XYZ file of C-alpha atoms in Angstrom:
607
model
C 0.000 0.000 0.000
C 1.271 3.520 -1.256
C 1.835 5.739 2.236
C 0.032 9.115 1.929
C 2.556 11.812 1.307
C 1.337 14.055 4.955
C -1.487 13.452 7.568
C -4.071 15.926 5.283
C -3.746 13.473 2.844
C -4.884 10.668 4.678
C -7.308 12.638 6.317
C -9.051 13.024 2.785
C -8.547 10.394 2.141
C -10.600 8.525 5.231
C -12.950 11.376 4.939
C -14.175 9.817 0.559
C -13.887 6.616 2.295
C -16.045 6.889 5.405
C -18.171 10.348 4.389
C -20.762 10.465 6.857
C -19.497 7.327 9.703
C -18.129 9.341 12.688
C -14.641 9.824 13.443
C -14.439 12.159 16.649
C -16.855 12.371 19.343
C -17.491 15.264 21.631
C -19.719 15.584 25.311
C -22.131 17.868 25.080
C -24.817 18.129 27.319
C -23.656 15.104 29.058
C -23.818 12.909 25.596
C -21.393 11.919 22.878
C -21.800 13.968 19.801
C -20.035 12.564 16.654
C -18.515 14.459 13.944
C -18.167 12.384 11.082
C -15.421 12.543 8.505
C -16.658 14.924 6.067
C -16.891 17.118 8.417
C -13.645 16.616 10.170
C -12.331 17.427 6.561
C -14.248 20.206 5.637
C -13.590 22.078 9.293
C -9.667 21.559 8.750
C -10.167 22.841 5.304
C -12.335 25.811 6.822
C -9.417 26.189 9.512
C -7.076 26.235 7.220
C -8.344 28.701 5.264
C -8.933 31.030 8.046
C -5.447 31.108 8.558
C -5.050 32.263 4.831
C -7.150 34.792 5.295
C -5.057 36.488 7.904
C -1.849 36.234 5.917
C -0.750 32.937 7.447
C 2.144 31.965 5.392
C 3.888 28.475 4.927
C 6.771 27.806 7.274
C 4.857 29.808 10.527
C 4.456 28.448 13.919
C 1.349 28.038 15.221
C 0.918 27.535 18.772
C -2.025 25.792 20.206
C -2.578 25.547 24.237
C -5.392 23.851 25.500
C -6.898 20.103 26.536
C -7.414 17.642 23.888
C -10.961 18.798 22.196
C -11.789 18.237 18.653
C -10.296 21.528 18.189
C -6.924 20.900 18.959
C -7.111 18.644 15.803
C -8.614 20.554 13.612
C -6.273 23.818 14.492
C -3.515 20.850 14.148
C -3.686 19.623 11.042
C -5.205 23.271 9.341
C -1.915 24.255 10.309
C 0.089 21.181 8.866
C -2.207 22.030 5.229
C -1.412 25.356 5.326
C 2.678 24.612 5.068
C 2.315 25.905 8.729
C 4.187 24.096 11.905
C 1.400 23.065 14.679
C 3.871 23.817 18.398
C 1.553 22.085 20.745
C 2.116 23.450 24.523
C 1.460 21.811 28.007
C -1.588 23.506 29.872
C 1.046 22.846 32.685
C 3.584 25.110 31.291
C 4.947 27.919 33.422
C 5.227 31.634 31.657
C 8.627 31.775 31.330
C 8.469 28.231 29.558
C 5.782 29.113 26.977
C 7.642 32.218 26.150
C 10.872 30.303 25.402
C 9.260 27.948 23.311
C 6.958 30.347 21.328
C 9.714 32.657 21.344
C 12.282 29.776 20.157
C 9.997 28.511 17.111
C 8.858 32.438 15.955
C 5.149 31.677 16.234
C 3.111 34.314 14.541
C -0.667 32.699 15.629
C -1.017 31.021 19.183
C -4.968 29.129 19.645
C -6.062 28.819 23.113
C -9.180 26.877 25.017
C -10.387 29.217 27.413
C -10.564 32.188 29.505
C -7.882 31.112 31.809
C -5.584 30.201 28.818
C -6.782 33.650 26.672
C -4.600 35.652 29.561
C -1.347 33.320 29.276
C -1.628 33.947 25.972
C -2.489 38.128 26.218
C 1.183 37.882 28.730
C 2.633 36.072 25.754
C 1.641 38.658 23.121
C 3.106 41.862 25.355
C 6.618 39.615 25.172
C 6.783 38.409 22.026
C 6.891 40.736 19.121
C 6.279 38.386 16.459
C 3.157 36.637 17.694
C 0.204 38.611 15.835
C -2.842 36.412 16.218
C -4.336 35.259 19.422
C -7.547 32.606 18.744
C -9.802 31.401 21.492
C -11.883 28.880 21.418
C -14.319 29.321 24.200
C -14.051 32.790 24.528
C -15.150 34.673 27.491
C -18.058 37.045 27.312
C -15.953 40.306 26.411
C -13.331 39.731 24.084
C -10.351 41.261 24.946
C -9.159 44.133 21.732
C -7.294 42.000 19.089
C -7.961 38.509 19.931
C -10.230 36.179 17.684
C -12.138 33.680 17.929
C -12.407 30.072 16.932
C -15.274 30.666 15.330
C -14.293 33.919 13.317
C -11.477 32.090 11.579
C -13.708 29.426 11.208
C -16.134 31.875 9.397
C -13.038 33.675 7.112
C -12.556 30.414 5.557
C -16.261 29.326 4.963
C -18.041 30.193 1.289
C -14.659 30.989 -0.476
C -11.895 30.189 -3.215
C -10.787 26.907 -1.547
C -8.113 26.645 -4.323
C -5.571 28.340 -2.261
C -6.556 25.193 -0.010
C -5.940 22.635 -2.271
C -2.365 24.550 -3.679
C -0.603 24.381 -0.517
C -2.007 20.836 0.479
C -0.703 19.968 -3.056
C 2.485 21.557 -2.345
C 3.139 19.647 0.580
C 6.581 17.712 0.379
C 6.762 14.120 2.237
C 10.722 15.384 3.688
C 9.482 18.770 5.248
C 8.985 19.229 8.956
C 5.474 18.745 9.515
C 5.121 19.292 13.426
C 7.573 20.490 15.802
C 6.993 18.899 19.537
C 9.876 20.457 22.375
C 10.796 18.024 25.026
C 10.221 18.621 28.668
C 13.456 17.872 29.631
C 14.215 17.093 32.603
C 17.362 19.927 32.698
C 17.968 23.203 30.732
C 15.883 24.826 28.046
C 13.711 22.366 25.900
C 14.661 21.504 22.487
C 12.499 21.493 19.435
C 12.162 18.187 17.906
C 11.535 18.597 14.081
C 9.243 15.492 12.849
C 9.012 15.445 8.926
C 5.761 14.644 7.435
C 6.965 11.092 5.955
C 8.304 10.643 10.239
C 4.191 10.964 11.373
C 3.015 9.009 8.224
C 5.464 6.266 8.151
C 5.583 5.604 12.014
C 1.456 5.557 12.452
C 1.743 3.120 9.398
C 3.683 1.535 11.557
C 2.164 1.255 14.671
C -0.986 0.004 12.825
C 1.228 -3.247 11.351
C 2.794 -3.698 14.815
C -0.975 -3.015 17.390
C -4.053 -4.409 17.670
C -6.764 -1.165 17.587
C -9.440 -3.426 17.602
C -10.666 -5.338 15.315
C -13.972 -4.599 16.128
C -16.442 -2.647 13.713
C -15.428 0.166 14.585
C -12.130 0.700 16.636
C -12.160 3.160 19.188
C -9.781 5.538 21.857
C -10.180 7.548 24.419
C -7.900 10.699 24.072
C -6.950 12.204 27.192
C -3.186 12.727 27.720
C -1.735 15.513 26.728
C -1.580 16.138 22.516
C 1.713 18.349 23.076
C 3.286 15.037 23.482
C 4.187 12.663 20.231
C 2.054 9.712 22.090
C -0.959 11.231 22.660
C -0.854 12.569 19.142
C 0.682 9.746 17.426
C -2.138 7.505 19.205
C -4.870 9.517 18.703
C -4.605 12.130 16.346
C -2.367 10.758 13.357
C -2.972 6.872 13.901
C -6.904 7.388 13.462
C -6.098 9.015 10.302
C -5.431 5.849 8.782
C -6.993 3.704 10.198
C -10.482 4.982 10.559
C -10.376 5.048 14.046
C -13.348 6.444 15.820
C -11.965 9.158 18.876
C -13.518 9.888 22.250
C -12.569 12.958 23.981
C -12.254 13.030 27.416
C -13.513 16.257 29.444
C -10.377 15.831 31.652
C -7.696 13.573 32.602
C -9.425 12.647 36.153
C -12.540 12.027 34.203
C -10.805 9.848 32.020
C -12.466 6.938 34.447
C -15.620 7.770 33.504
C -15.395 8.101 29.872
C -13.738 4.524 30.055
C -17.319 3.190 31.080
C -19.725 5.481 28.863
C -17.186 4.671 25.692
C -16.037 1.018 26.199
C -12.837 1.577 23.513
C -11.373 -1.071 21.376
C -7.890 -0.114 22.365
C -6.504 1.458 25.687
C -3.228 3.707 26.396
C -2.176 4.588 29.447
C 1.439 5.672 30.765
C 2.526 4.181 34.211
C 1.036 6.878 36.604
C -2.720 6.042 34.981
C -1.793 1.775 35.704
C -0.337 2.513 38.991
C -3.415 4.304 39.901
C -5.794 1.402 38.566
C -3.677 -1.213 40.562
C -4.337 1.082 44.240
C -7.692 1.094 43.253
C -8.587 -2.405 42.109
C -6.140 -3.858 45.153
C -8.808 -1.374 47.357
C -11.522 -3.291 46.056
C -9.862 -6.745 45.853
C -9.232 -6.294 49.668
C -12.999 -5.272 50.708
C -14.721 -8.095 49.278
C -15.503 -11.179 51.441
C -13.333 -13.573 52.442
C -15.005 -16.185 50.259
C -15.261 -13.866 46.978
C -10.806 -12.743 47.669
C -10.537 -16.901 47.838
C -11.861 -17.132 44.452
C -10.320 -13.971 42.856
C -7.073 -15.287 44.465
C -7.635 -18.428 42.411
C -8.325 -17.203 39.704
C -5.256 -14.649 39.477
C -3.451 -17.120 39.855
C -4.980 -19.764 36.960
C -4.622 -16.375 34.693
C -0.762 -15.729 35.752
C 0.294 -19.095 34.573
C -2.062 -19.150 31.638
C -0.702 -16.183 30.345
C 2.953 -17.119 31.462
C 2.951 -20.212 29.106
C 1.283 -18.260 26.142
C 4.270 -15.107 26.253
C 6.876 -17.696 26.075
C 4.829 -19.813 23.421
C 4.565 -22.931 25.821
C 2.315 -25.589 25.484
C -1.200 -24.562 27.415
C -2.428 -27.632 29.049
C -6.298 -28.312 27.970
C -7.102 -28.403 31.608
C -5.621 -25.024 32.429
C -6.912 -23.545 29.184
C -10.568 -25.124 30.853
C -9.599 -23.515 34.004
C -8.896 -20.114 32.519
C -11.913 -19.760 30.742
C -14.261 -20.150 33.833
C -12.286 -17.296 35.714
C -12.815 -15.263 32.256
C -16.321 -15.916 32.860
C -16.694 -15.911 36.746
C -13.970 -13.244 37.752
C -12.594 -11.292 35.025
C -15.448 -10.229 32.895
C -17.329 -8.895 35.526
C -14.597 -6.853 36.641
C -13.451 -5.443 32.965
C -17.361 -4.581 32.238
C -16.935 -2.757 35.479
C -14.275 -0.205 34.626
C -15.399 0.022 30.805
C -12.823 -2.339 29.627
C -14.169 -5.295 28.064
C -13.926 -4.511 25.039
C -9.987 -3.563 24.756
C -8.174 -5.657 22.467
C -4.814 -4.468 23.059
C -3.345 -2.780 26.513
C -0.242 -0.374 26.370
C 2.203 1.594 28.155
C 4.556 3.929 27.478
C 6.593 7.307 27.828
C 8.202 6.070 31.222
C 9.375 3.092 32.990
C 6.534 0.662 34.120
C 7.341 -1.442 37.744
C 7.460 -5.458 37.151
C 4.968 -5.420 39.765
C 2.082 -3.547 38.225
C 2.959 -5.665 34.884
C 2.314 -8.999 37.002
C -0.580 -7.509 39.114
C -2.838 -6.775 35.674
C -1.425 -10.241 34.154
C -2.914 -11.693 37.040
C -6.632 -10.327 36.724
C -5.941 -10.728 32.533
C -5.050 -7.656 31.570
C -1.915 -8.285 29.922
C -0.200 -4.513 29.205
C 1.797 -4.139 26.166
C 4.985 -1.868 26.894
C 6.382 -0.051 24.103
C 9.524 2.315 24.368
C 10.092 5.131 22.216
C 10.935 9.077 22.191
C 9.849 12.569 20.775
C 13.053 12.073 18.498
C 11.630 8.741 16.668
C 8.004 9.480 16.351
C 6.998 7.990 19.740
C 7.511 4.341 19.298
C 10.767 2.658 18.589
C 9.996 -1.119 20.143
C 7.029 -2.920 20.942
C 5.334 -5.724 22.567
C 2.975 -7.162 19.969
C -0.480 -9.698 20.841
C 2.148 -12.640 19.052
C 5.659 -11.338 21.455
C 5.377 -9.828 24.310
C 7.833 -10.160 27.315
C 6.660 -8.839 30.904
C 10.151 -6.116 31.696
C 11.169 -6.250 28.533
C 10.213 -3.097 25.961
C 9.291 -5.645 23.025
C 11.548 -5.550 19.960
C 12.224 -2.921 17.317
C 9.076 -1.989 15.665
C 8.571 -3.042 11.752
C 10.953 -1.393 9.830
C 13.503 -0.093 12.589
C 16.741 -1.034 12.791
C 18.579 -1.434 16.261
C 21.535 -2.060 17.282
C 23.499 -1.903 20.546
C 26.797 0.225 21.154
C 29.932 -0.683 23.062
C 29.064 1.825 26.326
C 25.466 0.133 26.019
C 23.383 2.801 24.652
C 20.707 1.920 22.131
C 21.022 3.189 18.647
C 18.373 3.378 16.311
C 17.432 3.739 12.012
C 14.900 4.114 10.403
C 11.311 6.069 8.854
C 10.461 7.294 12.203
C 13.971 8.861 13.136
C 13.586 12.728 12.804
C 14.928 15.348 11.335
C 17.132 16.839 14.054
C 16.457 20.036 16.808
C 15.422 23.250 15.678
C 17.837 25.749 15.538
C 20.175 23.498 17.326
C 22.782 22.222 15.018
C 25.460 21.071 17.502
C 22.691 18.830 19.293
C 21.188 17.517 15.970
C 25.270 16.749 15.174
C 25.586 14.852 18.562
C 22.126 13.300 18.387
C 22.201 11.647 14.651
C 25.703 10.210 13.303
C 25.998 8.461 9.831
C 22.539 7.669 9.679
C 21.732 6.554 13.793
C 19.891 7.919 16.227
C 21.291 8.261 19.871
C 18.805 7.479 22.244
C 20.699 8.290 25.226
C 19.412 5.335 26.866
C 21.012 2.029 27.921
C 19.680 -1.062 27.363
C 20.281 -5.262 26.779
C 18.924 -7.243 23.653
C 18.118 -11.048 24.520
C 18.854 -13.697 22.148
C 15.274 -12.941 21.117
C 15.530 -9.464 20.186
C 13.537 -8.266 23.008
C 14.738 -5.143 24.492
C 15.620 -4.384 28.521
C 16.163 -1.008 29.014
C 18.549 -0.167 32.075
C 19.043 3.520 32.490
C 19.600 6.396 30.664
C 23.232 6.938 29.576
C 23.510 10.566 31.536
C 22.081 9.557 34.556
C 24.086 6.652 35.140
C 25.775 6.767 39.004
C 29.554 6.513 39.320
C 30.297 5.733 42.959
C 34.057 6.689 44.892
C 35.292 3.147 43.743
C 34.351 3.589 40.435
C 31.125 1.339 40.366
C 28.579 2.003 37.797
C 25.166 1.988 37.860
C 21.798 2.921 36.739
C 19.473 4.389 39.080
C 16.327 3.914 36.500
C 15.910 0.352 37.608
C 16.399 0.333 41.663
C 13.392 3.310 41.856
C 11.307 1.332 40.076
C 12.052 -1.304 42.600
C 11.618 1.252 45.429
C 8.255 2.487 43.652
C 6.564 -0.747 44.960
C 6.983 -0.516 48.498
C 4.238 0.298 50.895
C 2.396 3.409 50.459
C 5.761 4.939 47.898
C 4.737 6.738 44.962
C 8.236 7.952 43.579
C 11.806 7.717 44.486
C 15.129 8.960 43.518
C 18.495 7.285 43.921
C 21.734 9.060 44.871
C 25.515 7.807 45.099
C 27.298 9.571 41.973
C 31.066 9.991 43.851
C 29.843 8.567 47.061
C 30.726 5.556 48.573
C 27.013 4.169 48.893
C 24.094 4.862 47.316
C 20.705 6.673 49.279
C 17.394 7.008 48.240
C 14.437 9.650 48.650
C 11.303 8.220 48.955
C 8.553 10.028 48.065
C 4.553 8.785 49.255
C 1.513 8.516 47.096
C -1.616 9.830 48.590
C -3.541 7.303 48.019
C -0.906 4.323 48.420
C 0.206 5.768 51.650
C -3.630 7.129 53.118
C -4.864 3.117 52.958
C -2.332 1.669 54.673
C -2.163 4.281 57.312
C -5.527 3.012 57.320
C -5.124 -0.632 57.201
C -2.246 0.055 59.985
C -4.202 2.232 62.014
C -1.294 4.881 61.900
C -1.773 8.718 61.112
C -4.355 9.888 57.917
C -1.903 12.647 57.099
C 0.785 12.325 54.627
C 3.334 15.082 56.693
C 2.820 13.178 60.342
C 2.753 9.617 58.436
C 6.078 10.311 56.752
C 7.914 11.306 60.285
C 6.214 8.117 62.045
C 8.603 5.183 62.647
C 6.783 3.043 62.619
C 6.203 3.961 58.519
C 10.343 4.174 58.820
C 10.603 0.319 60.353
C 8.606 -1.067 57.453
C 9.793 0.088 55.057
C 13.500 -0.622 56.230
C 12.332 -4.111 56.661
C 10.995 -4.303 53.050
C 14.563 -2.984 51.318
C 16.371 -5.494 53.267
C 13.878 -8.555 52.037
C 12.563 -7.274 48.653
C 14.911 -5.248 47.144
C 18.673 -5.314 48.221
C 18.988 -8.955 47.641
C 18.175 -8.539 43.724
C 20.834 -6.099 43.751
C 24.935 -5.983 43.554
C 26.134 -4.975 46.877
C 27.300 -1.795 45.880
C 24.069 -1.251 44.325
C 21.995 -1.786 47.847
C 20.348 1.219 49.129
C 21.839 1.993 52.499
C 19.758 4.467 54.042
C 16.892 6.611 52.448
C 14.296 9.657 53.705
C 11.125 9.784 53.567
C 9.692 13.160 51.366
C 7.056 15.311 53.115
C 5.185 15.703 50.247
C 4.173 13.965 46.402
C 6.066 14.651 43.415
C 3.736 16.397 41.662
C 4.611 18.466 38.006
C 3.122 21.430 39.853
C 6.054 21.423 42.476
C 8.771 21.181 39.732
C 9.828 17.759 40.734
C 8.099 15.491 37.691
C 8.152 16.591 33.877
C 4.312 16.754 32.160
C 5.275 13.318 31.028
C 5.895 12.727 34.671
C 9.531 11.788 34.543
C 11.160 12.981 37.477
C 13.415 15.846 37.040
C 16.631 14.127 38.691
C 18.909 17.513 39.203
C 15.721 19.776 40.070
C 14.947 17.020 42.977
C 18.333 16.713 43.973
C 18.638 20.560 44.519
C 15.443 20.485 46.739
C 16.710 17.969 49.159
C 20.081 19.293 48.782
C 21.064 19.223 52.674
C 18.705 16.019 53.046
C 20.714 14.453 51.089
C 24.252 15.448 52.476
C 22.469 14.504 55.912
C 22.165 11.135 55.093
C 25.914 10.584 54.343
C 26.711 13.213 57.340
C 24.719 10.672 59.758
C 26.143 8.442 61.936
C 26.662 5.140 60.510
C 23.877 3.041 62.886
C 20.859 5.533 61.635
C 19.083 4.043 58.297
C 16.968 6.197 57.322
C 15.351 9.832 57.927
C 12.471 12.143 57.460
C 12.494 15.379 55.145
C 12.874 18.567 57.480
């Protein structure tokens, strides 16, 4: 099959294909509301138009800040048909970070959701000369001088010459950049990642050889996470495009929950914070049920962990097993899917950080098997995957169709292929050090088994050197310290030191239900000081975690954090990485306390 030469092209495409079936769906007035694809079409077309009509050229950024909405697509991908460069932002951007980034790329048009959003962007335009068009899409009811709305560009390109339209779609080449996404880094400025339109066509291509969307009539998502990311949009904006994927839009991220039941989706994405919540939930309800009802969910975890044990490594499934299985489907497992709006998802995945063993095993064992794939804003999103036919619990599945990957001599993972970019914006030193004779350098370190599954370790600048030269990646040990009672998120220390210390840092609702359960204090601030908290989780390093580790590698002593990482406080990325240096300099002197301390005291409490 011939690829479409950009993402308007496919959208056309779909749109003489499916005419009138829906392809987005909006609430409104507490119901789904489809769009179908002839509309979708003819609104980026209108869009596009708009833009025209204000002297939008080709090559202009276009910045759009808001929560994923039909919208967001449509000022997307009128941009991308204009020759234009769609800059999506995080709503949880600072000031100071928007500016840089709109300021960076030049953008001469910035769309916006709401109110709230309208004055970001009326701060933006006082800074940033070359920004000339603010659009709103809810607007409030007096519209500040200057700003347009959604609707008014919407109107300029409605009942004229679409050939201007149809020129610059036309024009469109497959090798020029069609999006521009900056990392959230987790240190310094963030760098614009330049994604060609043959990188988004190519890689959803792709990812629709390598997934299962559901091959029910029709497949359906949920969109929810953020678009500025290449996941979210890769997923649910671009994939869709060719595949004829139907998309949900969630009213929020914490509503997500609920649109899960109303929508029942085909296909489910969801990066480790979204699973990790699920398991404190459904381990809530696992442990309120009778003791008769746990006995037979216990059974039947346990029927589904082997079951699905034997059929990752392509064993044998004994008929009586396979027997067994199928009446905990039926008893235990159905039930509980219908429950959260689930049972129709064909295919589970993760990505965008690393995923504990733990939470893998946990949904294995109620048969939910989740998919992880690895990837990065520099190769499209996805550059391995776990696949229905090979998937490995821990590992990050193998190179996706059409990738190349190889291993270097320090261990970092190298990768070629129709989903590598283009390079950084403006950034021709980085591009140099990021892409050399045709390979990408992920900057992370990883192991391929004889199998070609891929184990990431760490990432290649994070990696500890202790004072006798040990080395070590910290990536792995705090996901090991993520599962321990009540811990949301960790960070491991030790580069220069003789020993390595950790900062543990509680989850609300981890932490709140086994105060609970314990009978210790319902407040996050008092709970982290209590030792009693301290004792147990001492107890649990020593039995569940240092033993899997060298002994250089064994966490010696650690502190227990005051308060959640949030992306709020600084501490996590909007992808929800933690930002290593920014934590460190928090807990600075917590830090230098724990090496300062005697050598009987374990552990200690943030001041």
């Amino acid at each position: 099959m011939e690829l479409p030469k950009t993402v308007v092209h496919a959208l056309h495409e779909r749109a003489n294909q499916k005419d009138q079936q829906p392809a987005l769906w909006r609430l409104q007035g507490g119901a789904y509301v489809p769009t179908s694809w002839s509309e979708y079409a003819q609104r980026v077309r209108r869009f596009a138009l708009g833009l025209h009509a204000l002297g939008f050229g080709a090559g202009q950024p276009v910045g759009i800040l808001g929560f994923n909405r039909e919208e967001w697509h449509v000022a997307d991908l009128g941009t991308i048909a204009m020759g234009g460069v769609p800059v999506g932002l995080y709503t949880t951007s600072s000031l100071e970070q928007l500016e840089y980034i709109l300021g960076h790329c030049e953008a001469t048009v910035l769309v916006v959701e709401n109110e709230k959003h309208l004055r970001t962007g009326l701060a933006l335009r006082q800074k940033l000369p070359a920004l000339r068009h603010l659009i709103v899409i809810d607007p409030p009811a007096t519209l500040p001088e200057g700003v347009l709305t959604y609707a008014d560009v919407m109107a300029r390109g409605t009942g004229v010459d679409e050939g201007p339209y149809w020129d610059s779609v036309n024009a469109l080449k497959p090798e020029a950049m069609g999006t521009l996404i900056y990392t959230s880094g987790t240190t310094g400025h963030p760098k614009g990642v330049m994604l060609s339109h043959h990188n988004l066509v190519w890689t959803a291509n792709q990812l629709k050889e390598s997934v299962e969307f559901g091959a029910d009539n029709p497949p359906s998502l949920i969109s929810y996470l953020p678009l500025s990311h290449i996941a979210e949009q890769i997923i649910s904006l671009h994939c869709p495009l060719l595949m004829g994927i139907q998309v949900y839009f969630a009213q929020s991220v914490d509503k997500m929950p609920d649109a899960l039941k109303e929508v029942r989706p085909t296909f489910f994405f969801g990066v480790p914070r979204v699973w990790e919540k699920f398991k404190v939930k459904a381990e809530s309800g696992l442990q309120s049920q009778p003791p008769m009802k746990r006995r037979l969910v216990e059974w039947a975890r346990g029927v589904a962990m082997e079951r699905h044990t034997r059929a990752m490594r392509h064993e044998r499934i004994p008929l009586l097993m396979e027997a067994k299985y199928r009446l905990a489907k039926k008893v235990v497992f159905a039930p509980l899917r219908a429950r959260i709006g689930m049972d129709r998802v064909e295919f589970f995945a993760t990505a965008a950080a690393p995923i504990g063993r733990d939470v893998l095993d946990f949904f294995a064992s109620i048969d939910i098997v989740i998919h992880e794939v690895w990837g990065m804003t520099e190769v499209t999103g996805p550059g391995t995957v776990n696949t229905e036919n090979a998937t490995r619990l821990g590992s990050v599945g193998r190179a996706m169709l059409g990738v190349e990957l190889r291993i270097a001599e320090d261990g970092e993972i190298l990768m070629r292929g129709g989903n590598v970019c283009m390079g950084y914006y403006k950034n021709p030193a980085a591009t140099a050090e990021l892409l050399e004779d045709g390979w990408l350098h992920t900057g992370d370190v990883g192991k391929l088994d004889s199998e070609g599954f891929v184990y990431i370790t760490g990432r290649k600048k994070e990696i500890i050197v202790t004072s006798g030269g040990k080395k070590t990646a910290p990536g792995n040990i705090e996901e090991m310290l993520k599962s321990l009672p009540g811990v949301g998120n960790a960070l491991v220390v030790g580069e220069r030191r003789n020993y390595l210390v950790a900062l543990l840092a509680l989850e609300s609702e981890k932490a709140l239900a086994l105060a609970k359960e314990k009978g210790w204090p319902q407040d996050i601030a008092a709970l982290s000081e209590d030792p009693r908290l301290h004792q147990l989780l001492q107890e649990a390093i020593e039995r569940d975690i240092n033993p899997k580790l060298a002994r250089f590698e064994t966490i010696k002593k650690f502190a227990v954090l005051k308060k959640e990482f949030s992306v709020d406080g600084g501490e996590l990325t909007p992808k929800l990485s933690v930002r290593r240096k920014v934590v460190e300099g928090m807990y600075a002197s917590l830090i230098e306390g724990l090496y300062a301390e005697p050598k009987g005291s374990e552990h200690a409490h943030a001041n």
